[in-house]
Coordinates of C-alpha atoms and ligand atoms in Angstrom, one line a residue:
M27 CA 64.7 149.1 19.8
K28 CA 64.1 153.1 20.7
A29 CA 60.8 154.1 21.8
G30 CA 58.8 155.9 19.2
K31 CA 61.1 154.6 16.2
T32 CA 59.1 152.8 13.4
Y33 CA 59.9 149.2 12.7
Y34 CA 58.3 146.0 10.8
S35 CA 57.1 143.3 12.3
C36 CA 56.2 139.5 10.8
S37 CA 52.5 138.6 12.0
E38 CA 53.6 135.1 11.6
C39 CA 56.7 134.4 13.7
G40 CA 57.2 137.9 15.2
Y41 CA 60.4 139.0 13.7
R42 CA 61.3 142.5 13.8
T43 CA 63.3 144.6 11.0
A44 CA 63.7 148.1 10.5
K45 CA 63.2 147.9 6.7
W46 CA 60.1 146.6 5.2
M47 CA 60.5 143.1 3.4
G48 CA 58.5 141.0 1.1
K49 CA 59.5 137.7 2.5
C50 CA 60.3 136.7 6.1
P51 CA 63.9 135.7 6.4
T52 CA 63.0 133.8 9.3
C53 CA 59.7 131.8 8.4
G54 CA 59.6 132.3 4.9
A55 CA 56.2 134.1 4.9
W56 CA 55.3 136.5 2.2
N57 CA 53.7 139.8 2.8
T58 CA 53.4 139.7 6.5
F59 CA 55.1 142.6 7.4
T60 CA 53.3 145.3 9.3
E61 CA 54.4 148.7 10.3
E62 CA 54.8 149.0 14.3
V63 CA 56.1 151.7 16.6
A64 CA 58.3 150.8 19.4
E65 CA 56.8 151.0 22.7
P66 CA 58.9 152.3 25.7
E67 CA 60.7 149.5 27.8
P68 CA 59.1 148.7 31.1
K69 CA 60.5 150.3 33.9
A70 CA 62.8 148.1 36.0
G71 CA 60.8 146.4 38.8
A72 CA 57.2 146.7 36.8
P73 CA 55.1 143.6 36.6
A74 CA 56.0 141.6 33.4
H75 CA 53.2 140.2 31.3
A76 CA 53.9 136.8 32.1
L77 CA 51.4 134.4 33.3
F78 CA 52.9 132.6 36.3
S79 CA 55.6 135.3 37.2
S80 CA 54.6 135.7 40.7
G81 CA 58.6 136.0 41.7
D82 CA 58.6 133.1 44.4
N83 CA 58.0 130.1 42.1
H84 CA 60.1 127.3 42.7
A85 CA 60.4 124.0 41.0
V86 CA 58.4 121.2 42.4
A87 CA 58.8 117.4 42.3
Y88 CA 56.3 115.6 39.6
D89 CA 54.8 113.4 42.2
K90 CA 54.1 116.3 44.5
L91 CA 52.1 118.0 41.7
E92 CA 48.2 118.0 42.3
M93 CA 46.1 116.8 39.8
P94 CA 43.8 119.6 38.7
T95 CA 40.0 119.3 38.6
Y96 CA 38.5 121.7 36.0
M97 CA 35.1 123.0 36.8
R98 CA 33.0 123.6 33.6
S99 CA 30.0 125.5 32.7
K100 CA 27.5 124.3 30.3
T101 CA 27.0 126.9 27.5
G102 CA 23.2 125.8 26.9
L103 CA 24.6 124.5 23.5
G104 CA 25.6 121.0 23.4
E105 CA 27.0 121.3 20.2
L106 CA 29.5 123.9 21.6
D107 CA 30.1 121.9 24.8
R108 CA 31.2 119.3 22.8
V109 CA 33.7 121.3 20.8
L110 CA 34.9 122.8 24.0
G111 CA 35.4 119.4 25.5
G112 CA 32.5 119.2 27.7
G113 CA 31.6 123.0 28.6
L114 CA 33.2 126.2 29.2
V115 CA 36.3 125.6 31.7
H116 CA 36.5 128.3 34.5
G117 CA 39.7 130.6 34.2
S118 CA 40.3 129.5 30.4
V119 CA 40.6 131.7 27.6
V120 CA 38.9 130.8 24.3
L121 CA 39.5 132.8 21.1
L122 CA 36.4 132.6 18.9
S123 CA 37.1 133.5 15.0
G124 CA 35.1 133.7 11.8
E125 CA 34.1 135.2 8.7
P126 CA 32.4 138.8 9.0
G127 CA 28.4 138.0 9.7
I128 CA 28.9 134.4 10.2
G129 CA 27.1 134.7 13.7
K130 CA 30.0 135.2 16.3
S131 CA 27.8 137.7 18.2
T132 CA 24.9 135.7 18.1
L133 CA 26.5 132.8 19.3
L134 CA 28.1 134.5 22.3
M135 CA 24.8 136.4 23.3
Q136 CA 23.1 133.1 23.4
V137 CA 25.9 131.3 25.5
S138 CA 25.7 134.5 27.8
D139 CA 21.9 134.1 28.3
V140 CA 22.6 130.5 29.6
L141 CA 25.7 131.1 31.4
C142 CA 24.3 134.1 33.4
R143 CA 21.8 131.9 35.2
S144 CA 24.5 130.5 37.1
R145 CA 27.6 133.0 36.7
K146 CA 27.8 136.7 36.4
V147 CA 28.6 137.7 32.6
L148 CA 30.1 140.8 31.6
Y149 CA 29.7 141.2 27.7
V150 CA 32.1 143.9 26.4
S151 CA 31.2 145.2 22.9
G152 CA 33.4 147.5 20.8
E153 CA 31.7 147.1 17.7
E154 CA 28.1 147.5 18.5
S155 CA 26.0 150.0 20.5
G156 CA 23.9 149.1 23.3
G157 CA 20.6 149.5 21.1
Q158 CA 22.1 147.1 18.4
L159 CA 22.8 144.2 21.2
K160 CA 19.4 144.8 22.6
L161 CA 17.7 144.3 19.4
R162 CA 19.7 141.3 18.6
A163 CA 19.1 140.1 22.2
E164 CA 15.5 140.4 22.0
R165 CA 15.4 138.7 18.7
L166 CA 17.3 135.7 20.5
G167 CA 14.7 136.0 23.2
V168 CA 17.5 136.5 25.7
K169 CA 16.2 137.1 29.4
G170 CA 19.8 138.0 30.6
S171 CA 19.1 138.5 34.6
N172 CA 22.9 138.4 35.4
L173 CA 24.1 139.6 32.4
Y174 CA 26.1 143.3 32.1
I175 CA 26.7 145.0 29.0
L176 CA 29.3 147.3 28.3
T177 CA 30.2 149.0 25.0
E178 CA 33.8 150.0 25.3
T179 CA 37.1 149.9 23.2
N180 CA 39.4 151.1 25.9
L181 CA 41.2 148.3 27.9
D182 CA 41.9 150.4 31.0
R183 CA 38.0 151.1 31.1
V184 CA 37.3 147.6 30.5
M185 CA 39.4 146.7 33.1
R186 CA 37.8 149.2 35.7
E187 CA 34.2 147.8 34.9
V188 CA 35.8 144.3 35.5
D189 CA 36.8 145.6 39.0
A190 CA 33.4 147.3 39.6
I191 CA 31.2 144.1 38.4
Q192 CA 33.5 141.2 39.2
P193 CA 32.2 139.0 36.2
E194 CA 32.9 135.2 36.4
V195 CA 32.7 135.1 32.5
L196 CA 33.9 138.0 30.4
I197 CA 33.1 138.1 26.7
V198 CA 35.1 140.5 24.4
D199 CA 33.6 141.3 20.9
S200 CA 36.3 141.7 19.5
I201 CA 40.1 141.9 20.5
Q202 CA 40.9 143.8 17.5
T203 CA 38.6 146.7 18.7
L204 CA 40.4 147.0 21.9
Y205 CA 43.2 149.6 22.7
S206 CA 45.2 150.7 25.3
D207 CA 46.6 154.3 25.9
R208 CA 49.5 152.8 27.3
L209 CA 50.5 151.6 23.5
T210 CA 51.2 154.2 20.8
S211 CA 50.2 151.9 18.1
A212 CA 46.9 151.9 16.2
P213 CA 43.9 149.7 17.7
G214 CA 44.0 146.3 15.6
S215 CA 47.8 146.4 15.4
I216 CA 49.7 143.4 16.3
T217 CA 51.2 145.2 19.4
Q218 CA 47.7 146.2 20.5
V219 CA 46.4 142.8 20.1
R220 CA 48.9 141.1 21.7
E221 CA 49.3 143.2 24.5
N222 CA 45.6 143.6 25.1
A223 CA 45.1 139.9 24.9
L224 CA 48.0 139.2 27.4
A225 CA 46.3 141.8 29.9
L226 CA 43.0 140.1 29.7
I227 CA 44.6 136.3 29.9
N228 CA 46.6 137.7 33.1
R229 CA 43.3 138.7 34.6
A230 CA 41.5 135.3 33.6
K231 CA 44.0 133.3 35.2
G232 CA 44.6 135.5 38.2
D233 CA 40.6 135.8 39.1
G234 CA 39.5 132.6 37.7
I235 CA 37.2 134.5 34.9
S236 CA 36.3 132.3 31.7
V237 CA 37.0 134.7 28.9
L238 CA 35.6 134.5 25.5
L239 CA 37.5 136.5 22.9
V240 CA 36.2 137.2 19.4
G241 CA 39.0 137.5 16.9
H242 CA 38.5 138.8 13.4
V243 CA 39.9 136.7 10.2
N244 CA 42.4 138.3 7.8
K245 CA 41.6 138.2 3.9
E246 CA 43.7 134.7 3.9
G247 CA 41.0 133.2 6.3
G248 CA 43.6 133.1 9.4
I249 CA 43.0 135.0 12.5
A250 CA 43.9 138.7 12.2
G251 CA 46.8 139.9 14.5
P252 CA 49.8 138.2 15.7
K253 CA 50.2 134.2 15.3
V254 CA 51.2 134.5 19.0
L255 CA 47.6 135.2 19.9
E256 CA 46.4 131.6 19.2
H257 CA 49.4 130.3 21.3
M258 CA 48.4 132.3 24.2
V259 CA 45.0 131.3 24.5
D260 CA 43.7 128.0 25.6
A261 CA 41.3 127.2 22.9
V262 CA 41.1 128.4 19.3
L263 CA 37.5 128.0 17.7
Y264 CA 36.6 128.6 14.1
F265 CA 33.1 129.3 13.0
E266 CA 32.7 128.8 9.6
G267 CA 30.0 127.9 6.9
E268 CA 28.8 129.6 3.8
R269 CA 27.1 132.6 4.8
Q270 CA 24.5 132.3 2.0
Q271 CA 23.5 128.8 3.5
A272 CA 21.8 128.5 7.0
Y273 CA 24.3 125.9 8.8
R274 CA 27.5 126.6 10.6
I275 CA 30.1 124.5 11.7
I276 CA 32.2 125.1 14.8
R277 CA 35.7 123.5 14.8
A278 CA 38.2 123.7 17.3
I279 CA 41.9 124.4 15.8
K280 CA 43.6 124.1 19.3
N281 CA 42.0 123.0 22.7
R282 CA 43.9 122.6 26.2
F283 CA 41.0 121.1 27.8
G284 CA 39.8 118.6 25.0
S285 CA 39.9 117.1 21.8
T286 CA 40.5 119.1 18.4
N287 CA 38.5 116.7 16.4
E288 CA 35.1 117.5 17.3
I289 CA 32.6 119.8 15.1
G290 CA 29.6 121.4 16.3
V291 CA 26.8 121.9 13.7
F292 CA 24.3 124.8 14.0
E293 CA 21.8 126.0 11.7
M294 CA 21.2 130.0 11.7
E295 CA 17.8 130.9 12.3
E296 CA 15.8 134.1 13.0
H297 CA 15.7 133.6 16.6
G298 CA 19.3 132.8 16.6
L299 CA 21.7 129.5 16.2
R300 CA 19.8 126.3 16.6
E301 CA 21.9 123.0 17.1
V302 CA 21.8 120.2 14.7
E303 CA 22.3 117.0 16.5
N304 CA 21.7 115.0 13.1
P305 CA 23.8 117.0 10.5
S306 CA 23.7 114.0 7.9
E307 CA 20.1 114.2 7.5
L308 CA 20.4 118.3 7.0
L309 CA 23.3 117.7 4.6
L310 CA 21.0 115.1 2.6
S311 CA 18.2 117.1 2.5
G312 CA 17.6 118.2 -1.0
R313 CA 19.7 116.0 -2.5
P314 CA 19.1 115.3 -6.3
H315 CA 18.4 111.8 -7.2
G316 CA 19.4 109.9 -10.4
I317 CA 21.6 112.8 -11.7
S318 CA 25.1 111.9 -13.2
G319 CA 28.4 113.3 -11.5
N320 CA 26.8 112.7 -7.7
C321 CA 28.3 110.3 -5.2
A322 CA 27.8 110.0 -1.6
V323 CA 30.4 109.7 1.1
C324 CA 30.9 109.4 4.9
T325 CA 33.6 111.8 6.2
L326 CA 34.8 111.4 10.0
E327 CA 34.9 114.6 12.1
G328 CA 36.5 113.5 15.1
T329 CA 34.5 110.6 16.4
R330 CA 31.5 111.7 14.5
P331 CA 30.2 110.4 11.0
L332 CA 28.9 112.8 8.4
I333 CA 27.4 111.9 5.3
A334 CA 28.0 114.5 2.4
E335 CA 27.7 114.5 -1.3
V336 CA 30.2 115.1 -3.6
Q337 CA 29.4 116.8 -6.9
A338 CA 31.1 116.7 -10.1
L339 CA 30.5 118.9 -13.3
V340 CA 32.8 117.7 -16.4
T341 CA 32.0 119.9 -19.6
Q342 CA 33.8 120.3 -22.7
A343 CA 36.2 123.0 -22.2
P344 CA 35.8 126.0 -24.4
Q345 CA 39.3 127.2 -24.2
P346 CA 42.5 125.2 -24.7
A347 CA 43.5 125.6 -21.1
P348 CA 40.7 123.7 -19.6
R349 CA 39.6 124.9 -16.1
R350 CA 39.6 123.0 -12.7
N351 CA 37.8 124.4 -9.8
S352 CA 37.2 122.6 -6.7
N353 CA 35.0 123.8 -3.5
G354 CA 35.1 121.7 -0.4
I355 CA 37.8 119.5 -1.6
D356 CA 41.7 120.4 -1.8
Y357 CA 42.5 121.6 -5.2
N358 CA 45.6 119.6 -5.4
R359 CA 43.7 116.3 -4.1
M360 CA 41.4 116.8 -7.2
C361 CA 44.2 117.2 -9.6
L362 CA 45.8 114.1 -8.3
I363 CA 42.8 112.1 -8.6
L364 CA 42.1 113.2 -12.2
A365 CA 45.9 112.2 -12.9
V366 CA 45.1 108.7 -11.4
L367 CA 41.9 108.7 -13.5
E368 CA 43.6 109.7 -16.7
K369 CA 46.6 107.3 -16.3
R370 CA 45.3 104.0 -14.8
L371 CA 41.8 104.2 -16.4
G372 CA 42.8 106.1 -19.8
L373 CA 40.1 108.4 -19.2
R374 CA 40.2 111.8 -20.7
F375 CA 39.7 115.0 -18.6
S376 CA 42.4 116.9 -20.4
A377 CA 39.8 118.7 -22.8
N378 CA 37.2 119.2 -20.2
D379 CA 36.6 121.9 -17.5
V380 CA 36.3 120.0 -14.3
Y381 CA 34.3 121.5 -11.4
L382 CA 33.8 120.0 -8.0
N383 CA 31.6 120.7 -5.0
V384 CA 30.7 119.5 -1.7
I385 CA 27.1 120.1 -1.1
G386 CA 26.3 122.2 2.1
G387 CA 29.6 124.0 2.1
L388 CA 31.4 121.2 4.0
R389 CA 34.7 120.7 3.7
L390 CA 36.4 117.1 2.8
D391 CA 40.0 117.0 4.2
E392 CA 40.5 113.3 4.6
P393 CA 41.7 110.8 1.8
A394 CA 38.9 108.2 2.7
T395 CA 36.7 110.2 0.4
D396 CA 39.1 109.8 -2.8
L397 CA 36.7 107.0 -4.1
A398 CA 33.6 109.4 -3.9
V399 CA 35.3 112.0 -5.7
A400 CA 36.8 109.8 -8.2
L401 CA 33.2 108.0 -8.8
A402 CA 31.6 111.5 -9.0
L403 CA 34.1 112.7 -11.8
I404 CA 33.7 109.5 -13.8
S405 CA 29.9 109.6 -13.7
S406 CA 29.7 113.1 -14.9
L407 CA 32.2 112.5 -17.5
T408 CA 30.3 109.3 -18.8
D409 CA 27.2 110.8 -17.9
R410 CA 26.1 107.5 -16.1
V411 CA 24.3 107.8 -12.8
V412 CA 26.0 106.3 -9.5
P413 CA 23.0 104.6 -7.7
D414 CA 21.5 106.9 -5.1
E415 CA 21.4 104.2 -2.4
L416 CA 25.1 103.7 -2.6
I417 CA 28.1 105.1 -0.6
A418 CA 31.9 104.9 -1.9
L419 CA 34.8 104.8 0.7
G420 CA 38.3 104.5 0.3
E421 CA 41.7 106.3 -0.3
L422 CA 43.2 106.3 -3.7
G423 CA 46.6 105.2 -4.2
L424 CA 48.7 106.7 -7.2
S425 CA 48.7 103.1 -8.9
G426 CA 44.7 103.2 -8.5
E427 CA 44.6 100.9 -5.6
L428 CA 42.3 101.5 -2.8
R429 CA 43.7 102.0 0.5
A430 CA 42.1 101.1 3.8
I431 CA 40.7 103.7 5.7
S432 CA 40.1 104.3 9.6
G433 CA 36.6 104.1 11.3
L434 CA 35.0 101.9 8.4
E435 CA 32.3 100.6 10.7
N436 CA 31.3 104.0 12.3
R437 CA 31.0 105.3 8.8
V438 CA 28.9 102.3 7.4
R439 CA 26.7 102.3 10.3
E440 CA 26.0 106.1 9.6
A441 CA 25.0 105.4 5.9
M442 CA 22.7 102.6 7.0
R443 CA 21.2 104.8 9.5
L444 CA 20.1 107.2 6.7
G445 CA 18.9 104.5 4.4
F446 CA 21.9 103.6 2.2
T447 CA 21.8 100.1 1.3
R448 CA 25.2 99.4 -0.5
A449 CA 28.7 100.5 0.3
V450 CA 31.8 100.1 -2.0
V451 CA 34.7 99.7 0.5
P452 CA 38.3 99.0 0.3
A453 CA 38.9 95.2 0.3
R454 CA 41.9 95.8 2.6
N455 CA 39.5 97.2 5.6
L456 CA 37.7 93.7 5.6
E457 CA 41.0 91.3 5.3
K458 CA 41.7 91.6 9.0
R459 CA 38.2 91.9 10.2
K460 CA 34.7 91.3 8.7
L461 CA 31.7 93.5 9.0
D462 CA 28.3 91.6 9.7
L463 CA 26.2 94.6 9.0
P464 CA 22.9 94.4 7.2
I465 CA 24.0 96.4 4.2
E466 CA 25.7 95.0 1.0
L467 CA 29.3 95.5 1.3
L468 CA 31.2 95.6 -2.0
P469 CA 35.0 95.2 -1.2
V470 CA 37.3 96.3 -3.7
K471 CA 40.8 96.5 -4.3
S472 CA 41.2 99.2 -6.8
I473 CA 39.0 102.2 -8.8
Y474 CA 39.1 99.8 -11.8
E475 CA 37.5 97.1 -9.6
A476 CA 35.3 99.7 -8.2
L477 CA 33.9 100.5 -11.7
R478 CA 33.5 96.6 -12.8
V479 CA 31.8 95.8 -9.3
L480 CA 29.4 98.8 -10.0
R481 CA 28.7 97.7 -13.5
K482 CA 28.1 94.1 -12.6
T483 CA 25.6 94.9 -9.7
D484 CA 23.8 97.6 -11.4
V485 CA 21.0 97.8 -13.7
P486 CA 22.6 98.2 -17.3
E487 CA 22.0 102.0 -17.9
K488 CA 23.7 102.8 -14.5
M489 CA 27.3 103.3 -14.1
E490 CA 29.9 101.7 -16.7
S491 CA 33.5 102.7 -17.0
D492 CA 34.9 103.6 -20.3
E493 CA 38.1 101.2 -19.4
Ligands
ATP524 N1 16.6 138.7 11.5 C1 17.3 137.9 11.1 N2 16.8 136.6 10.9 C2 17.6 135.6 10.7 N3 19.1 135.7 10.8 C3 19.4 136.8 11.0 C4 18.6 137.9 11.2 N4 19.5 138.9 11.6 C5 20.8 138.7 11.3 N5 20.7 137.5 11.2 C6 21.9 136.4 10.7 O1 23.0 136.7 11.8 C7 24.3 136.9 10.9 C8 25.0 138.1 11.7 O2 25.4 137.5 12.9 P1 26.3 138.2 13.8 O3 26.2 139.7 13.8 O4 26.1 137.5 15.4 O5 27.7 138.0 13.1 P2 29.0 138.4 13.6 O6 30.0 137.2 13.1 O7 29.1 138.7 14.8 O8 29.5 139.5 12.5 P3 30.6 140.5 12.7 O9 31.7 140.1 12.3 O10 30.2 141.6 11.8 O11 30.8 140.9 14.2 C9 23.7 137.4 9.8 O12 24.6 137.0 8.7 C10 22.5 136.9 9.3 O13 22.8 135.3 9.0
MG525 MG1 29.7 140.6 15.9

């Protein structure tokens, strides 16, 4: 494309077109085209922005390849180290993304304070003044003996400082605020973000610098800028949580140096983010007792069991079209569970508004939490309480059958640790392997059976179905 000419590029797949389009013909995404200005072609012989293009690369026989040993630095926050796979790998590039005000800068300032004790750290901020950074750092109790702060948005000037200071860790807050004079597009545009990130990645790989990039999120919650940014970096971390609530979860979406299943849990306090080593206790604190519509569940985040509480509110709908609202549980999953309960148990939700919520802003993605959702819904509809000391586990099939789930023992042990005395579990899980644990296990084959077992084992005014 001729330099200076305007074109439109899809932020999902990078497809370019001269005309704006609503839907991308390549990847099918809607409203992803943004205006760009074509950059001049690089002159022949100019170094390409490719990571390993030294020019004299040759294929190597597999058995001659050396096994790398990754050096890692502890960040001082065990929960973050866990998500990174055991610490920050030297020479790696990590993208940290999250909603505005969630605590990205706070986290990175705390991490800088620990890392700078063993490695030279340069913190580049394009969003806040030195004074603002100092104010936050003082609040967090940062000592920062080997920590350098640069408030700058121009990439070339950042690179000059990197040359002068020779940091071992480079923090860029944020990649969207950086711009390069060599590109004509506006700061934050796809081209700027992609090219500047590439320049930083090349630098990191070349000099063994660990780079932590902050990435803004767009209004859909994805990382703003080109999708390719996520492919370019070694790890993508999402910082999430409800801003009104104190705790935050870090999740790895991608990690070339560790598992993506682990999560880290933090609590935001005046003196910064504090690790929560025992998140289940935090999630259960302030739990209401003896109220209908609540049911406890244990979800697995990686290898880590977390106890959560599902809350349902089923009320008579004032409108002919009832409302359905779900917070922390996939909306379609909720609709599916409602349909199973209507069809298999004959319960009527169609004249009711249904609201679902997971306490503490946690997101329950796995089907193992279906039974708890179903029991919470039935409990609210019938106004019968699910016993507080009971935990429900199991995936619900379309025929109302309960399917086996993974990690049952791990989940039940966590429930026991937190004082639960009874667990409704899928019978199929216990067919092959019996669990010998000091907790009352109630194996059931279907949702229907779950209700029967609950009715039998409970005091009469507790849960009963309308079967
Ligand atoms: N004095 C304070 N006491 C407790 N918490 C505070 C205090 N000041 C700020 N915070 C918390 O820090 C959060 C802001 O953190 P931070 O600036 O690190 O977020 P961020 O993700 O970098 O935001 P942005 O996207 O705007 O850069 C606030 O939302 C608030 O929860
Ligand atoms: Mg910030």
